[in-house]
Amino acid sequence: MATRKALIAGNWKMYKTARDGCQLAEAVARGCGQVDQRGDRQVLLCPPATILAAVAASVSGSTILVGAQNVCWAGEGAFTGEISPTMVRDAGGQAAIVGHSERRQLFFENDELINQRLRGGLAHGLLMLLCIGETLAEREEGRTFPILEGQLRQALAGVTTEEMARVVVAYEPVWAIGTGKTASKEQAQDAHAFVRGVVAEIFEKSVAAQTRILYGGSVKPGNVDELMAQEDIDGALVGGAALDPEAFIRIVNFR
Ligand code: PGA
């Protein structure tokens, strides 16, 4: 069986100013002390861009990674409102999320744009979390798999096998985000196995076996263990529960 290091990522969304964010990050770093020794899991915090540098500084010296919630493809340029992968790195970040459903739905980001962001982040050395997921209507219409496949193929177009080592896929059913409704472990495992199959088709089986696929959507202390017990679930992208240090630390310490 492939050994994939679990990744627990906290997506703070548009919450936390500098003082509260640093306190949260420090609490997480203290609570995740043993994770450093265990070595089978990684922790990533994605604060708002305004406090990325402060949060990165407050966890420096720990193994916690810090990342952005979105990133532009270019290193610099006339892109009002954007932050570049170079800036993320300059602020002490090592990673970025792209394709989150809130970006897709509220800010009209399409697969082509997400592909550009993903490739730009990879070109500048970032670890990239690519979010994909179906809406409730799409699931009810039985279109979950074709939607996931389309999002994956378009986002991963032009990504090399070598770059794929720095791509983490996050399956986040849109209907489970912030709703308290989690996909059942069977629904999640089915989707993850499907995603791994598509990655194997695009690249090859060995690449798919190494690719980490996170589940996201109302992950909490009470459901993380059964989700993480699924063969193809390699971690979690956590929104709401990532704002509560106790809950997030418990999620990081999944069994
Ligand atoms: P949630 O958010 O954990 O609050 O459902 C997950 C996400 O949006 O990444």
PDB file of N, CA, C and O in Angstrom, residues 62-139:
ATOM      1  N   SER A  62       8.255  25.469  14.343  1.00  0.00           N
ATOM      2  CA  SER A  62       7.452  24.250  14.438  1.00  0.00           C
ATOM      3  C   SER A  62       7.395  23.637  13.033  1.00  0.00           C
ATOM      4  O   SER A  62       7.913  24.219  12.082  1.00  0.00           O
ATOM      5  N   THR A  63       6.770  22.470  12.910  1.00  0.00           N
ATOM      6  CA  THR A  63       6.666  21.848  11.574  1.00  0.00           C
ATOM      7  C   THR A  63       5.391  22.270  10.858  1.00  0.00           C
ATOM      8  O   THR A  63       5.070  21.757   9.795  1.00  0.00           O
ATOM      9  N   ILE A  64       4.642  23.186  11.449  1.00  0.00           N
ATOM     10  CA  ILE A  64       3.377  23.602  10.836  1.00  0.00           C
ATOM     11  C   ILE A  64       3.642  24.413   9.567  1.00  0.00           C
ATOM     12  O   ILE A  64       4.470  25.318   9.555  1.00  0.00           O
ATOM     13  N   LEU A  65       2.928  24.047   8.523  1.00  0.00           N
ATOM     14  CA  LEU A  65       3.032  24.777   7.256  1.00  0.00           C
ATOM     15  C   LEU A  65       1.972  25.869   7.233  1.00  0.00           C
ATOM     16  O   LEU A  65       0.920  25.744   7.867  1.00  0.00           O
ATOM     17  N   VAL A  66       2.259  26.924   6.478  1.00  0.00           N
ATOM     18  CA  VAL A  66       1.299  28.019   6.345  1.00  0.00           C
ATOM     19  C   VAL A  66       1.069  28.268   4.865  1.00  0.00           C
ATOM     20  O   VAL A  66       1.996  28.150   4.053  1.00  0.00           O
ATOM     21  N   GLY A  67      -0.165  28.577   4.507  1.00  0.00           N
ATOM     22  CA  GLY A  67      -0.465  28.781   3.095  1.00  0.00           C
ATOM     23  C   GLY A  67      -1.525  29.837   2.880  1.00  0.00           C
ATOM     24  O   GLY A  67      -2.172  30.310   3.828  1.00  0.00           O
ATOM     25  N   ALA A  68      -1.703  30.212   1.619  1.00  0.00           N
ATOM     26  CA  ALA A  68      -2.701  31.212   1.239  1.00  0.00           C
ATOM     27  C   ALA A  68      -3.993  30.507   0.814  1.00  0.00           C
ATOM     28  O   ALA A  68      -4.002  29.324   0.513  1.00  0.00           O
ATOM     29  N   GLN A  69      -5.062  31.280   0.778  1.00  0.00           N
ATOM     30  CA  GLN A  69      -6.363  30.714   0.404  1.00  0.00           C
ATOM     31  C   GLN A  69      -6.638  30.807  -1.087  1.00  0.00           C
ATOM     32  O   GLN A  69      -7.641  30.287  -1.587  1.00  0.00           O
ATOM     33  N   ASN A  70      -5.769  31.497  -1.795  1.00  0.00           N
ATOM     34  CA  ASN A  70      -5.857  31.621  -3.247  1.00  0.00           C
ATOM     35  C   ASN A  70      -4.545  32.223  -3.701  1.00  0.00           C
ATOM     36  O   ASN A  70      -3.810  32.799  -2.878  1.00  0.00           O
ATOM     37  N   VAL A  71      -4.236  32.118  -4.973  1.00  0.00           N
ATOM     38  CA  VAL A  71      -2.974  32.678  -5.440  1.00  0.00           C
ATOM     39  C   VAL A  71      -3.066  32.973  -6.936  1.00  0.00           C
ATOM     40  O   VAL A  71      -3.786  32.289  -7.671  1.00  0.00           O
ATOM     41  N   CYS A  72      -2.364  34.033  -7.355  1.00  0.00           N
ATOM     42  CA  CYS A  72      -2.321  34.385  -8.773  1.00  0.00           C
ATOM     43  C   CYS A  72      -1.282  33.507  -9.474  1.00  0.00           C
ATOM     44  O   CYS A  72      -0.473  32.859  -8.835  1.00  0.00           O
ATOM     45  N   TRP A  73      -1.322  33.473 -10.804  1.00  0.00           N
ATOM     46  CA  TRP A  73      -0.363  32.635 -11.549  1.00  0.00           C
ATOM     47  C   TRP A  73       0.972  33.343 -11.767  1.00  0.00           C
ATOM     48  O   TRP A  73       1.993  32.704 -11.890  1.00  0.00           O
ATOM     49  N   ALA A  74       0.931  34.679 -11.776  1.00  0.00           N
ATOM     50  CA  ALA A  74       2.142  35.431 -12.122  1.00  0.00           C
ATOM     51  C   ALA A  74       2.944  35.765 -10.872  1.00  0.00           C
ATOM     52  O   ALA A  74       2.396  35.923  -9.777  1.00  0.00           O
ATOM     53  N   GLY A  75       4.255  35.896 -11.043  1.00  0.00           N
ATOM     54  CA  GLY A  75       5.134  36.261  -9.932  1.00  0.00           C
ATOM     55  C   GLY A  75       4.919  37.697  -9.479  1.00  0.00           C
ATOM     56  O   GLY A  75       5.029  38.025  -8.307  1.00  0.00           O
ATOM     57  N   GLU A  76       4.611  38.567 -10.443  1.00  0.00           N
ATOM     58  CA  GLU A  76       4.255  39.955 -10.137  1.00  0.00           C
ATOM     59  C   GLU A  76       3.565  40.539 -11.366  1.00  0.00           C
ATOM     60  O   GLU A  76       3.538  39.916 -12.423  1.00  0.00           O
ATOM     61  N   GLY A  77       3.003  41.706 -11.221  1.00  0.00           N
ATOM     62  CA  GLY A  77       2.377  42.326 -12.384  1.00  0.00           C
ATOM     63  C   GLY A  77       1.173  43.148 -12.022  1.00  0.00           C
ATOM     64  O   GLY A  77       0.839  43.336 -10.846  1.00  0.00           O
ATOM     65  N   ALA A  78       0.501  43.658 -13.059  1.00  0.00           N
ATOM     66  CA  ALA A  78      -0.668  44.498 -12.873  1.00  0.00           C
ATOM     67  C   ALA A  78      -1.900  43.610 -12.703  1.00  0.00           C
ATOM     68  O   ALA A  78      -2.606  43.306 -13.661  1.00  0.00           O
ATOM     69  N   PHE A  79      -2.100  43.130 -11.479  1.00  0.00           N
ATOM     70  CA  PHE A  79      -3.227  42.247 -11.162  1.00  0.00           C
ATOM     71  C   PHE A  79      -3.856  42.743  -9.865  1.00  0.00           C
ATOM     72  O   PHE A  79      -3.667  42.135  -8.798  1.00  0.00           O
ATOM     73  N   THR A  80      -4.576  43.838  -9.949  1.00  0.00           N
ATOM     74  CA  THR A  80      -5.144  44.473  -8.753  1.00  0.00           C
ATOM     75  C   THR A  80      -5.937  43.485  -7.902  1.00  0.00           C
ATOM     76  O   THR A  80      -6.791  42.774  -8.425  1.00  0.00           O
ATOM     77  N   GLY A  81      -5.612  43.460  -6.642  1.00  0.00           N
ATOM     78  CA  GLY A  81      -6.371  42.618  -5.713  1.00  0.00           C
ATOM     79  C   GLY A  81      -5.834  41.219  -5.549  1.00  0.00           C
ATOM     80  O   GLY A  81      -6.338  40.465  -4.712  1.00  0.00           O
ATOM     81  N   GLU A  82      -4.823  40.868  -6.318  1.00  0.00           N
ATOM     82  CA  GLU A  82      -4.303  39.498  -6.259  1.00  0.00           C
ATOM     83  C   GLU A  82      -3.012  39.437  -5.434  1.00  0.00           C
ATOM     84  O   GLU A  82      -2.347  40.456  -5.234  1.00  0.00           O
ATOM     85  N   ILE A  83      -2.666  38.223  -4.994  1.00  0.00           N
ATOM     86  CA  ILE A  83      -1.333  38.030  -4.405  1.00  0.00           C
ATOM     87  C   ILE A  83      -0.626  36.939  -5.186  1.00  0.00           C
ATOM     88  O   ILE A  83      -1.241  35.981  -5.651  1.00  0.00           O
ATOM     89  N   SER A  84       0.679  37.119  -5.357  1.00  0.00           N
ATOM     90  CA  SER A  84       1.436  36.204  -6.207  1.00  0.00           C
ATOM     91  C   SER A  84       2.052  35.084  -5.372  1.00  0.00           C
ATOM     92  O   SER A  84       2.234  35.228  -4.162  1.00  0.00           O
ATOM     93  N   PRO A  85       2.400  33.976  -6.040  1.00  0.00           N
ATOM     94  CA  PRO A  85       3.072  32.888  -5.322  1.00  0.00           C
ATOM     95  C   PRO A  85       4.392  33.349  -4.701  1.00  0.00           C
ATOM     96  O   PRO A  85       4.773  32.885  -3.619  1.00  0.00           O
ATOM     97  N   THR A  86       5.059  34.278  -5.357  1.00  0.00           N
ATOM     98  CA  THR A  86       6.311  34.811  -4.814  1.00  0.00           C
ATOM     99  C   THR A  86       6.036  35.544  -3.501  1.00  0.00           C
ATOM    100  O   THR A  86       6.809  35.454  -2.541  1.00  0.00           O
ATOM    101  N   MET A  87       4.932  36.278  -3.468  1.00  0.00           N
ATOM    102  CA  MET A  87       4.565  37.013  -2.252  1.00  0.00           C
ATOM    103  C   MET A  87       4.189  36.059  -1.125  1.00  0.00           C
ATOM    104  O   MET A  87       4.489  36.315   0.044  1.00  0.00           O
ATOM    105  N   VAL A  88       3.524  34.970  -1.493  1.00  0.00           N
ATOM    106  CA  VAL A  88       3.172  33.968  -0.475  1.00  0.00           C
ATOM    107  C   VAL A  88       4.453  33.424   0.147  1.00  0.00           C
ATOM    108  O   VAL A  88       4.583  33.343   1.378  1.00  0.00           O
ATOM    109  N   ARG A  89       5.419  33.122  -0.679  1.00  0.00           N
ATOM    110  CA  ARG A  89       6.685  32.588  -0.168  1.00  0.00           C
ATOM    111  C   ARG A  89       7.436  33.636   0.636  1.00  0.00           C
ATOM    112  O   ARG A  89       8.012  33.342   1.689  1.00  0.00           O
ATOM    113  N   ASP A  90       7.414  34.864   0.158  1.00  0.00           N
ATOM    114  CA  ASP A  90       8.090  35.959   0.856  1.00  0.00           C
ATOM    115  C   ASP A  90       7.500  36.158   2.254  1.00  0.00           C
ATOM    116  O   ASP A  90       8.191  36.534   3.198  1.00  0.00           O
ATOM    117  N   ALA A  91       6.191  35.889   2.381  1.00  0.00           N
ATOM    118  CA  ALA A  91       5.516  36.057   3.674  1.00  0.00           C
ATOM    119  C   ALA A  91       5.749  34.854   4.593  1.00  0.00           C
ATOM    120  O   ALA A  91       5.270  34.842   5.727  1.00  0.00           O
ATOM    121  N   GLY A  92       6.440  33.835   4.084  1.00  0.00           N
ATOM    122  CA  GLY A  92       6.711  32.653   4.917  1.00  0.00           C
ATOM    123  C   GLY A  92       5.768  31.501   4.629  1.00  0.00           C
ATOM    124  O   GLY A  92       5.756  30.503   5.361  1.00  0.00           O
ATOM    125  N   GLY A  93       4.961  31.632   3.572  1.00  0.00           N
ATOM    126  CA  GLY A  93       4.029  30.564   3.210  1.00  0.00           C
ATOM    127  C   GLY A  93       4.682  29.547   2.288  1.00  0.00           C
ATOM    128  O   GLY A  93       5.621  29.867   1.559  1.00  0.00           O
ATOM    129  N   GLN A  94       4.173  28.326   2.325  1.00  0.00           N
ATOM    130  CA  GLN A  94       4.697  27.269   1.458  1.00  0.00           C
ATOM    131  C   GLN A  94       3.623  26.674   0.575  1.00  0.00           C
ATOM    132  O   GLN A  94       3.902  25.776  -0.227  1.00  0.00           O
ATOM    133  N   ALA A  95       2.380  27.116   0.734  1.00  0.00           N
ATOM    134  CA  ALA A  95       1.278  26.417   0.070  1.00  0.00           C
ATOM    135  C   ALA A  95       0.172  27.392  -0.314  1.00  0.00           C
ATOM    136  O   ALA A  95       0.169  28.552   0.125  1.00  0.00           O
ATOM    137  N   ALA A  96      -0.742  26.941  -1.137  1.00  0.00           N
ATOM    138  CA  ALA A  96      -1.933  27.740  -1.449  1.00  0.00           C
ATOM    139  C   ALA A  96      -3.084  26.821  -1.844  1.00  0.00           C
ATOM    140  O   ALA A  96      -2.867  25.753  -2.427  1.00  0.00           O
ATOM    141  N   ILE A  97      -4.271  27.283  -1.500  1.00  0.00           N
ATOM    142  CA  ILE A  97      -5.503  26.613  -1.928  1.00  0.00           C
ATOM    143  C   ILE A  97      -5.922  27.255  -3.250  1.00  0.00           C
ATOM    144  O   ILE A  97      -5.768  28.464  -3.419  1.00  0.00           O
ATOM    145  N   VAL A  98      -6.447  26.473  -4.163  1.00  0.00           N
ATOM    146  CA  VAL A  98      -7.125  27.047  -5.335  1.00  0.00           C
ATOM    147  C   VAL A  98      -8.403  26.264  -5.606  1.00  0.00           C
ATOM    148  O   VAL A  98      -8.526  25.099  -5.231  1.00  0.00           O
ATOM    149  N   GLY A  99      -9.346  26.934  -6.247  1.00  0.00           N
ATOM    150  CA  GLY A  99     -10.571  26.261  -6.675  1.00  0.00           C
ATOM    151  C   GLY A  99     -11.595  26.021  -5.587  1.00  0.00           C
ATOM    152  O   GLY A  99     -12.525  25.226  -5.760  1.00  0.00           O
ATOM    153  N   HIS A 100     -11.440  26.708  -4.451  1.00  0.00           N
ATOM    154  CA  HIS A 100     -12.445  26.512  -3.395  1.00  0.00           C
ATOM    155  C   HIS A 100     -13.829  26.857  -3.937  1.00  0.00           C
ATOM    156  O   HIS A 100     -13.980  27.782  -4.739  1.00  0.00           O
ATOM    157  N   SER A 101     -14.838  26.150  -3.485  1.00  0.00           N
ATOM    158  CA  SER A 101     -16.186  26.356  -4.041  1.00  0.00           C
ATOM    159  C   SER A 101     -16.687  27.777  -3.813  1.00  0.00           C
ATOM    160  O   SER A 101     -17.488  28.295  -4.597  1.00  0.00           O
ATOM    161  N   GLU A 102     -16.205  28.421  -2.733  1.00  0.00           N
ATOM    162  CA  GLU A 102     -16.620  29.818  -2.518  1.00  0.00           C
ATOM    163  C   GLU A 102     -16.014  30.722  -3.592  1.00  0.00           C
ATOM    164  O   GLU A 102     -16.640  31.684  -4.029  1.00  0.00           O
ATOM    165  N   ARG A 103     -14.804  30.411  -4.033  1.00  0.00           N
ATOM    166  CA  ARG A 103     -14.205  31.163  -5.151  1.00  0.00           C
ATOM    167  C   ARG A 103     -14.991  30.881  -6.435  1.00  0.00           C
ATOM    168  O   ARG A 103     -15.246  31.769  -7.240  1.00  0.00           O
ATOM    169  N   ARG A 104     -15.340  29.632  -6.634  1.00  0.00           N
ATOM    170  CA  ARG A 104     -16.050  29.269  -7.867  1.00  0.00           C
ATOM    171  C   ARG A 104     -17.440  29.916  -7.891  1.00  0.00           C
ATOM    172  O   ARG A 104     -17.850  30.491  -8.896  1.00  0.00           O
ATOM    173  N   GLN A 105     -18.150  29.829  -6.763  1.00  0.00           N
ATOM    174  CA  GLN A 105     -19.546  30.259  -6.769  1.00  0.00           C
ATOM    175  C   GLN A 105     -19.719  31.759  -6.573  1.00  0.00           C
ATOM    176  O   GLN A 105     -20.519  32.383  -7.257  1.00  0.00           O
ATOM    177  N   LEU A 106     -18.998  32.330  -5.607  1.00  0.00           N
ATOM    178  CA  LEU A 106     -19.225  33.737  -5.266  1.00  0.00           C
ATOM    179  C   LEU A 106     -18.371  34.688  -6.094  1.00  0.00           C
ATOM    180  O   LEU A 106     -18.705  35.847  -6.245  1.00  0.00           O
ATOM    181  N   PHE A 107     -17.248  34.162  -6.601  1.00  0.00           N
ATOM    182  CA  PHE A 107     -16.341  35.041  -7.348  1.00  0.00           C
ATOM    183  C   PHE A 107     -16.143  34.567  -8.787  1.00  0.00           C
ATOM    184  O   PHE A 107     -15.226  34.994  -9.466  1.00  0.00           O
ATOM    185  N   PHE A 108     -17.010  33.675  -9.194  1.00  0.00           N
ATOM    186  CA  PHE A 108     -17.110  33.238 -10.599  1.00  0.00           C
ATOM    187  C   PHE A 108     -15.800  32.724 -11.177  1.00  0.00           C
ATOM    188  O   PHE A 108     -15.495  32.981 -12.336  1.00  0.00           O
ATOM    189  N   GLU A 109     -15.026  32.045 -10.373  1.00  0.00           N
ATOM    190  CA  GLU A 109     -13.783  31.470 -10.912  1.00  0.00           C
ATOM    191  C   GLU A 109     -14.123  30.182 -11.658  1.00  0.00           C
ATOM    192  O   GLU A 109     -14.817  29.311 -11.132  1.00  0.00           O
ATOM    193  N   ASN A 110     -13.633  30.089 -12.880  1.00  0.00           N
ATOM    194  CA  ASN A 110     -13.925  28.882 -13.660  1.00  0.00           C
ATOM    195  C   ASN A 110     -12.700  27.957 -13.706  1.00  0.00           C
ATOM    196  O   ASN A 110     -11.631  28.283 -13.199  1.00  0.00           O
ATOM    197  N   ASP A 111     -12.892  26.807 -14.335  1.00  0.00           N
ATOM    198  CA  ASP A 111     -11.837  25.779 -14.339  1.00  0.00           C
ATOM    199  C   ASP A 111     -10.562  26.264 -15.027  1.00  0.00           C
ATOM    200  O   ASP A 111      -9.463  25.890 -14.634  1.00  0.00           O
ATOM    201  N   GLU A 112     -10.741  27.115 -16.047  1.00  0.00           N
ATOM    202  CA  GLU A 112      -9.568  27.600 -16.777  1.00  0.00           C
ATOM    203  C   GLU A 112      -8.709  28.510 -15.881  1.00  0.00           C
ATOM    204  O   GLU A 112      -7.481  28.404 -15.844  1.00  0.00           O
ATOM    205  N   LEU A 113      -9.389  29.374 -15.154  1.00  0.00           N
ATOM    206  CA  LEU A 113      -8.688  30.273 -14.233  1.00  0.00           C
ATOM    207  C   LEU A 113      -8.008  29.466 -13.128  1.00  0.00           C
ATOM    208  O   LEU A 113      -6.856  29.732 -12.751  1.00  0.00           O
ATOM    209  N   ILE A 114      -8.710  28.474 -12.629  1.00  0.00           N
ATOM    210  CA  ILE A 114      -8.173  27.638 -11.553  1.00  0.00           C
ATOM    211  C   ILE A 114      -6.940  26.877 -12.050  1.00  0.00           C
ATOM    212  O   ILE A 114      -5.941  26.739 -11.344  1.00  0.00           O
ATOM    213  N   ASN A 115      -6.994  26.440 -13.294  1.00  0.00           N
ATOM    214  CA  ASN A 115      -5.835  25.778 -13.913  1.00  0.00           C
ATOM    215  C   ASN A 115      -4.632  26.726 -13.950  1.00  0.00           C
ATOM    216  O   ASN A 115      -3.503  26.344 -13.626  1.00  0.00           O
ATOM    217  N   GLN A 116      -4.877  27.974 -14.322  1.00  0.00           N
ATOM    218  CA  GLN A 116      -3.778  28.952 -14.373  1.00  0.00           C
ATOM    219  C   GLN A 116      -3.194  29.196 -12.992  1.00  0.00           C
ATOM    220  O   GLN A 116      -1.979  29.258 -12.813  1.00  0.00           O
ATOM    221  N   ARG A 117      -4.075  29.346 -12.028  1.00  0.00           N
ATOM    222  CA  ARG A 117      -3.613  29.575 -10.648  1.00  0.00           C
ATOM    223  C   ARG A 117      -2.790  28.387 -10.164  1.00  0.00           C
ATOM    224  O   ARG A 117      -1.721  28.543  -9.570  1.00  0.00           O
ATOM    225  N   LEU A 118      -3.307  27.193 -10.409  1.00  0.00           N
ATOM    226  CA  LEU A 118      -2.633  25.979  -9.952  1.00  0.00           C
ATOM    227  C   LEU A 118      -1.243  25.867 -10.576  1.00  0.00           C
ATOM    228  O   LEU A 118      -0.243  25.637  -9.887  1.00  0.00           O
ATOM    229  N   ARG A 119      -1.166  26.058 -11.880  1.00  0.00           N
ATOM    230  CA  ARG A 119       0.122  25.908 -12.570  1.00  0.00           C
ATOM    231  C   ARG A 119       1.108  27.001 -12.166  1.00  0.00           C
ATOM    232  O   ARG A 119       2.304  26.745 -12.045  1.00  0.00           O
ATOM    233  N   GLY A 120       0.579  28.212 -11.946  1.00  0.00           N
ATOM    234  CA  GLY A 120       1.453  29.308 -11.507  1.00  0.00           C
ATOM    235  C   GLY A 120       2.039  29.030 -10.126  1.00  0.00           C
ATOM    236  O   GLY A 120       3.227  29.226  -9.885  1.00  0.00           O
ATOM    237  N   GLY A 121       1.203  28.549  -9.240  1.00  0.00           N
ATOM    238  CA  GLY A 121       1.668  28.218  -7.887  1.00  0.00           C
ATOM    239  C   GLY A 121       2.715  27.107  -7.925  1.00  0.00           C
ATOM    240  O   GLY A 121       3.731  27.171  -7.229  1.00  0.00           O
ATOM    241  N   LEU A 122       2.473  26.110  -8.765  1.00  0.00           N
ATOM    242  CA  LEU A 122       3.431  25.002  -8.894  1.00  0.00           C
ATOM    243  C   LEU A 122       4.757  25.500  -9.461  1.00  0.00           C
ATOM    244  O   LEU A 122       5.828  25.131  -8.988  1.00  0.00           O
ATOM    245  N   ALA A 123       4.659  26.358 -10.476  1.00  0.00           N
ATOM    246  CA  ALA A 123       5.874  26.877 -11.115  1.00  0.00           C
ATOM    247  C   ALA A 123       6.730  27.655 -10.125  1.00  0.00           C
ATOM    248  O   ALA A 123       7.951  27.728 -10.274  1.00  0.00           O
ATOM    249  N   HIS A 124       6.080  28.235  -9.120  1.00  0.00           N
ATOM    250  CA  HIS A 124       6.821  29.006  -8.120  1.00  0.00           C
ATOM    251  C   HIS A 124       7.097  28.198  -6.854  1.00  0.00           C
ATOM    252  O   HIS A 124       7.412  28.757  -5.808  1.00  0.00           O
ATOM    253  N   GLY A 125       6.925  26.907  -6.943  1.00  0.00           N
ATOM    254  CA  GLY A 125       7.390  26.032  -5.862  1.00  0.00           C
ATOM    255  C   GLY A 125       6.430  25.801  -4.716  1.00  0.00           C
ATOM    256  O   GLY A 125       6.800  25.231  -3.694  1.00  0.00           O
ATOM    257  N   LEU A 126       5.177  26.222  -4.863  1.00  0.00           N
ATOM    258  CA  LEU A 126       4.232  26.027  -3.755  1.00  0.00           C
ATOM    259  C   LEU A 126       3.630  24.615  -3.768  1.00  0.00           C
ATOM    260  O   LEU A 126       3.527  23.976  -4.815  1.00  0.00           O
ATOM    261  N   LEU A 127       3.227  24.175  -2.592  1.00  0.00           N
ATOM    262  CA  LEU A 127       2.375  22.993  -2.448  1.00  0.00           C
ATOM    263  C   LEU A 127       0.955  23.474  -2.736  1.00  0.00           C
ATOM    264  O   LEU A 127       0.506  24.447  -2.129  1.00  0.00           O
ATOM    265  N   MET A 128       0.262  22.847  -3.663  1.00  0.00           N
ATOM    266  CA  MET A 128      -1.037  23.381  -4.090  1.00  0.00           C
ATOM    267  C   MET A 128      -2.186  22.455  -3.690  1.00  0.00           C
ATOM    268  O   MET A 128      -2.167  21.264  -3.984  1.00  0.00           O
ATOM    269  N   LEU A 129      -3.187  23.021  -3.056  1.00  0.00           N
ATOM    270  CA  LEU A 129      -4.401  22.272  -2.712  1.00  0.00           C
ATOM    271  C   LEU A 129      -5.484  22.633  -3.716  1.00  0.00           C
ATOM    272  O   LEU A 129      -5.940  23.784  -3.748  1.00  0.00           O
ATOM    273  N   LEU A 130      -5.855  21.682  -4.503  1.00  0.00           N
ATOM    274  CA  LEU A 130      -6.885  21.893  -5.520  1.00  0.00           C
ATOM    275  C   LEU A 130      -8.224  21.375  -5.009  1.00  0.00           C
ATOM    276  O   LEU A 130      -8.379  20.180  -4.760  1.00  0.00           O
ATOM    277  N   CYS A 131      -9.191  22.286  -4.850  1.00  0.00           N
ATOM    278  CA  CYS A 131     -10.508  21.868  -4.368  1.00  0.00           C
ATOM    279  C   CYS A 131     -11.436  21.572  -5.540  1.00  0.00           C
ATOM    280  O   CYS A 131     -11.499  22.343  -6.505  1.00  0.00           O
ATOM    281  N   ILE A 132     -12.154  20.482  -5.408  1.00  0.00           N
ATOM    282  CA  ILE A 132     -13.185  20.129  -6.383  1.00  0.00           C
ATOM    283  C   ILE A 132     -14.410  19.658  -5.596  1.00  0.00           C
ATOM    284  O   ILE A 132     -14.283  19.307  -4.424  1.00  0.00           O
ATOM    285  N   GLY A 133     -15.552  19.651  -6.239  1.00  0.00           N
ATOM    286  CA  GLY A 133     -16.738  19.149  -5.535  1.00  0.00           C
ATOM    287  C   GLY A 133     -18.009  19.483  -6.277  1.00  0.00           C
ATOM    288  O   GLY A 133     -18.067  20.473  -7.006  1.00  0.00           O
ATOM    289  N   GLU A 134     -19.017  18.643  -6.067  1.00  0.00           N
ATOM    290  CA  GLU A 134     -20.298  18.808  -6.738  1.00  0.00           C
ATOM    291  C   GLU A 134     -21.293  19.555  -5.844  1.00  0.00           C
ATOM    292  O   GLU A 134     -21.182  19.504  -4.622  1.00  0.00           O
ATOM    293  N   THR A 135     -22.247  20.222  -6.470  1.00  0.00           N
ATOM    294  CA  THR A 135     -23.322  20.862  -5.701  1.00  0.00           C
ATOM    295  C   THR A 135     -24.394  19.804  -5.374  1.00  0.00           C
ATOM    296  O   THR A 135     -24.367  18.689  -5.916  1.00  0.00           O
ATOM    297  N   LEU A 136     -25.319  20.197  -4.522  1.00  0.00           N
ATOM    298  CA  LEU A 136     -26.396  19.266  -4.164  1.00  0.00           C
ATOM    299  C   LEU A 136     -27.203  18.888  -5.405  1.00  0.00           C
ATOM    300  O   LEU A 136     -27.528  17.725  -5.628  1.00  0.00           O
ATOM    301  N   ALA A 137     -27.515  19.902  -6.232  1.00  0.00           N
ATOM    302  CA  ALA A 137     -28.318  19.627  -7.444  1.00  0.00           C
ATOM    303  C   ALA A 137     -27.584  18.639  -8.345  1.00  0.00           C
ATOM    304  O   ALA A 137     -28.187  17.697  -8.878  1.00  0.00           O
ATOM    305  N   GLU A 138     -26.286  18.838  -8.493  1.00  0.00           N
ATOM    306  CA  GLU A 138     -25.504  17.935  -9.349  1.00  0.00           C
ATOM    307  C   GLU A 138     -25.505  16.518  -8.794  1.00  0.00           C
ATOM    308  O   GLU A 138     -25.619  15.541  -9.541  1.00  0.00           O
ATOM    309  N   ARG A 139     -25.402  16.396  -7.477  1.00  0.00           N
ATOM    310  CA  ARG A 139     -25.447  15.057  -6.866  1.00  0.00           C
ATOM    311  C   ARG A 139     -26.814  14.422  -7.089  1.00  0.00           C
ATOM    312  O   ARG A 139     -26.916  13.255  -7.471  1.00  0.00           O
TER     313      ARG A 139
END
